[in-house]
Amino acid sequence: MDLWRKKIFKWQVISVLWILVAGSLLHFTYEWSGKSPIVGAFSAVNESVWEHLKLGYWSMIFFCLIEYPFLKDMVGNYFFAKAVGITAMNAFIVVFFYLYVALTGKHSLFFDILLYIIGAVIFGILNYTIMIKKHDGKLNRLGVALLVIFGFTFILFTYFPPNLKIFKAP
């Protein structure tokens, strides 16, 4: 394996571990903050599926602040990889959460945590796979746009959740 691929691989392993730890902590930061509306934009404010999707997204965004300076010169599609990874992670969590609840008729904390872990691993695998491929800047600009839209949507729907099942606590 080339040295630059090893470096990218190491960063993706660290990013998965970060998402698991930081995302888990973000589950509690809203309560710890005394229900601060600012902290609520980045933390789970209730037990809905939507609020739990924020945990992976915001922990990934915070990690990008650390990781990007180390990879920016060797990865031309960094933000595209992050956008694809977080989209896949969250899609996996949503699909399999509703699938297992439909099949079992009940919600399980064990399966919720397992889905989050598997989703984070999917995120890391996709990140690595995309980052080692050469792409032009157009895909990276698309990735930036998607990440900004996701962030805006997560904040907006924290304060103004639509009347849909995904936004309601089970």
Tab-separated table of C-alpha atoms in Angstrom:
chain	number	residue	atom	x	y	z
A	1	MET	CA	0.000	0.000	0.000
A	2	ASP	CA	1.340	3.428	-0.948
A	3	LEU	CA	2.342	5.757	1.860
A	4	TRP	CA	-0.392	8.280	0.997
A	5	ARG	CA	-3.030	5.523	0.988
A	6	LYS	CA	-1.839	4.370	4.416
A	7	LYS	CA	-2.123	7.913	5.706
A	8	ILE	CA	-5.656	8.255	4.335
A	9	PHE	CA	-6.574	4.845	5.768
A	10	LYS	CA	-5.283	5.794	9.232
A	11	TRP	CA	-7.255	9.042	9.182
A	12	GLN	CA	-10.423	7.186	8.203
A	13	VAL	CA	-10.004	4.689	11.040
A	14	ILE	CA	-9.555	7.614	13.428
A	15	SER	CA	-12.602	9.357	11.935
A	16	VAL	CA	-14.787	6.297	12.529
A	17	LEU	CA	-13.612	6.057	16.131
A	18	TRP	CA	-14.193	9.805	16.555
A	19	ILE	CA	-17.726	9.534	15.173
A	20	LEU	CA	-18.474	6.692	17.570
A	21	VAL	CA	-17.135	8.504	20.640
A	22	ALA	CA	-18.048	12.121	19.848
A	23	GLY	CA	-21.426	11.137	18.429
A	24	SER	CA	-22.189	9.220	21.603
A	25	LEU	CA	-21.257	12.242	23.703
A	26	LEU	CA	-23.401	14.528	21.521
A	27	HIS	CA	-26.343	12.362	22.529
A	28	PHE	CA	-26.054	13.849	26.034
A	29	THR	CA	-24.659	17.366	25.543
A	30	TYR	CA	-28.073	18.997	25.154
A	31	GLU	CA	-29.158	17.775	28.589
A	32	TRP	CA	-25.739	18.551	30.097
A	33	SER	CA	-25.963	22.120	28.779
A	34	GLY	CA	-29.244	22.752	30.597
A	35	LYS	CA	-31.081	22.430	27.270
A	36	SER	CA	-29.237	25.285	25.588
A	37	PRO	CA	-30.834	26.048	22.195
A	38	ILE	CA	-27.374	26.597	20.707
A	39	VAL	CA	-26.095	23.225	21.909
A	40	GLY	CA	-29.376	21.690	20.712
A	41	ALA	CA	-28.525	22.611	17.132
A	42	PHE	CA	-25.620	20.134	17.296
A	43	SER	CA	-26.950	17.563	19.784
A	44	ALA	CA	-29.929	15.252	20.066
A	45	VAL	CA	-32.781	17.222	21.665
A	46	ASN	CA	-35.095	14.199	21.819
A	47	GLU	CA	-35.091	10.490	21.025
A	48	SER	CA	-36.358	10.797	17.434
A	49	VAL	CA	-34.521	9.114	14.583
A	50	TRP	CA	-33.850	12.533	13.038
A	51	GLU	CA	-32.122	13.845	16.135
A	52	HIS	CA	-29.899	10.779	16.231
A	53	LEU	CA	-28.832	11.336	12.623
A	54	LYS	CA	-27.362	14.665	13.737
A	55	LEU	CA	-24.893	12.853	15.994
A	56	GLY	CA	-22.932	11.317	13.134
A	57	TYR	CA	-23.164	14.404	10.965
A	58	TRP	CA	-21.956	16.955	13.525
A	59	SER	CA	-19.238	14.720	14.956
A	60	MET	CA	-17.996	14.213	11.374
A	61	ILE	CA	-18.074	17.966	10.684
A	62	PHE	CA	-16.134	18.701	13.880
A	63	PHE	CA	-13.575	16.047	12.923
A	64	CYS	CA	-13.159	17.602	9.472
A	65	LEU	CA	-11.727	20.675	11.193
A	66	ILE	CA	-8.930	18.473	12.521
A	67	GLU	CA	-8.486	16.107	9.591
A	68	TYR	CA	-8.747	18.365	6.547
A	69	PRO	CA	-5.461	20.266	7.020
A	70	PHE	CA	-3.597	16.943	6.997
A	71	LEU	CA	-5.292	15.534	3.885
A	72	LYS	CA	-6.142	18.567	1.739
A	73	ASP	CA	-2.985	18.368	-0.380
A	74	MET	CA	-3.329	14.661	-1.171
A	75	VAL	CA	-7.110	14.278	-1.574
A	76	GLY	CA	-8.912	16.229	-4.287
A	77	ASN	CA	-12.360	14.962	-3.402
A	78	TYR	CA	-12.322	15.236	0.382
A	79	PHE	CA	-15.695	16.929	0.865
A	80	PHE	CA	-17.381	14.755	-1.744
A	81	ALA	CA	-16.184	11.673	0.155
A	82	LYS	CA	-17.549	13.084	3.418
A	83	ALA	CA	-20.917	13.920	1.834
A	84	VAL	CA	-21.284	10.457	0.299
A	85	GLY	CA	-20.169	8.796	3.530
A	86	ILE	CA	-22.562	10.672	5.809
A	87	THR	CA	-25.429	10.220	3.342
A	88	ALA	CA	-24.811	6.474	3.261
A	89	MET	CA	-24.434	6.267	7.036
A	90	ASN	CA	-27.682	8.087	7.686
A	91	ALA	CA	-29.582	6.247	4.944
A	92	PHE	CA	-28.408	2.921	6.387
A	93	ILE	CA	-29.520	3.918	9.883
A	94	VAL	CA	-32.958	5.111	8.754
A	95	VAL	CA	-33.706	2.129	6.501
A	96	PHE	CA	-32.585	-0.519	8.953
A	97	PHE	CA	-34.106	1.191	11.993
A	98	TYR	CA	-37.556	1.195	10.428
A	99	LEU	CA	-37.022	-2.292	8.987
A	100	TYR	CA	-36.127	-3.902	12.311
A	101	VAL	CA	-38.914	-2.031	14.128
A	102	ALA	CA	-41.412	-3.176	11.481
A	103	LEU	CA	-40.206	-6.780	11.755
A	104	THR	CA	-39.975	-6.961	15.547
A	105	GLY	CA	-42.704	-4.493	16.459
A	106	LYS	CA	-40.455	-2.813	18.996
A	107	HIS	CA	-37.506	-0.484	19.386
A	108	SER	CA	-34.226	-1.815	20.826
A	109	LEU	CA	-31.370	0.249	22.249
A	110	PHE	CA	-28.946	-2.570	21.381
A	111	PHE	CA	-29.954	-2.510	17.699
A	112	ASP	CA	-29.912	1.299	17.624
A	113	ILE	CA	-26.315	1.321	18.853
A	114	LEU	CA	-25.374	-1.489	16.470
A	115	LEU	CA	-26.842	0.440	13.523
A	116	TYR	CA	-24.843	3.518	14.526
A	117	ILE	CA	-21.623	1.494	14.716
A	118	ILE	CA	-22.214	-0.219	11.364
A	119	GLY	CA	-23.198	3.119	9.812
A	120	ALA	CA	-19.942	4.688	11.022
A	121	VAL	CA	-17.941	1.814	9.536
A	122	ILE	CA	-19.781	2.229	6.224
A	123	PHE	CA	-18.929	5.934	6.407
A	124	GLY	CA	-15.224	5.167	6.876
A	125	ILE	CA	-15.089	2.560	4.107
A	126	LEU	CA	-16.774	4.893	1.620
A	127	ASN	CA	-14.530	7.783	2.646
A	128	TYR	CA	-11.400	5.754	2.054
A	129	THR	CA	-12.659	4.269	-1.217
A	130	ILE	CA	-13.573	7.673	-2.630
A	131	MET	CA	-10.543	9.547	-1.298
A	132	ILE	CA	-8.021	7.242	-2.973
A	133	LYS	CA	-9.608	7.863	-6.379
A	134	LYS	CA	-8.645	10.883	-8.437
A	135	HIS	CA	-11.516	13.303	-9.087
A	136	ASP	CA	-11.749	16.844	-10.298
A	137	GLY	CA	-12.890	19.765	-8.146
A	138	LYS	CA	-16.487	19.656	-9.407
A	139	LEU	CA	-17.356	16.687	-7.225
A	140	ASN	CA	-15.668	18.313	-4.257
A	141	ARG	CA	-17.759	21.469	-4.736
A	142	LEU	CA	-20.869	19.275	-4.865
A	143	GLY	CA	-19.755	17.665	-1.599
A	144	VAL	CA	-19.349	21.053	0.077
A	145	ALA	CA	-22.815	22.098	-1.111
A	146	LEU	CA	-24.388	18.873	0.185
A	147	LEU	CA	-22.682	19.161	3.562
A	148	VAL	CA	-23.861	22.756	3.952
A	149	ILE	CA	-27.417	21.787	2.978
A	150	PHE	CA	-27.361	18.892	5.454
A	151	GLY	CA	-26.109	21.153	8.248
A	152	PHE	CA	-28.709	23.812	7.505
A	153	THR	CA	-31.461	21.171	7.398
A	154	PHE	CA	-30.361	19.602	10.685
A	155	ILE	CA	-30.435	22.988	12.410
A	156	LEU	CA	-33.710	24.102	10.819
A	157	PHE	CA	-35.568	20.889	11.635
A	158	THR	CA	-34.259	20.914	15.199
A	159	TYR	CA	-36.219	24.098	15.811
A	160	PHE	CA	-39.037	23.543	13.303
A	161	PRO	CA	-39.562	19.783	12.895
A	162	PRO	CA	-42.105	18.722	10.278
A	163	ASN	CA	-45.017	16.624	11.492
A	164	LEU	CA	-43.506	13.324	10.312
A	165	LYS	CA	-42.695	10.122	12.164
A	166	ILE	CA	-38.906	10.494	11.750
A	167	PHE	CA	-39.033	13.709	13.817
A	168	LYS	CA	-41.026	12.215	16.694
A	169	ALA	CA	-39.571	10.313	19.628
A	170	PRO	CA	-40.642	6.648	19.641
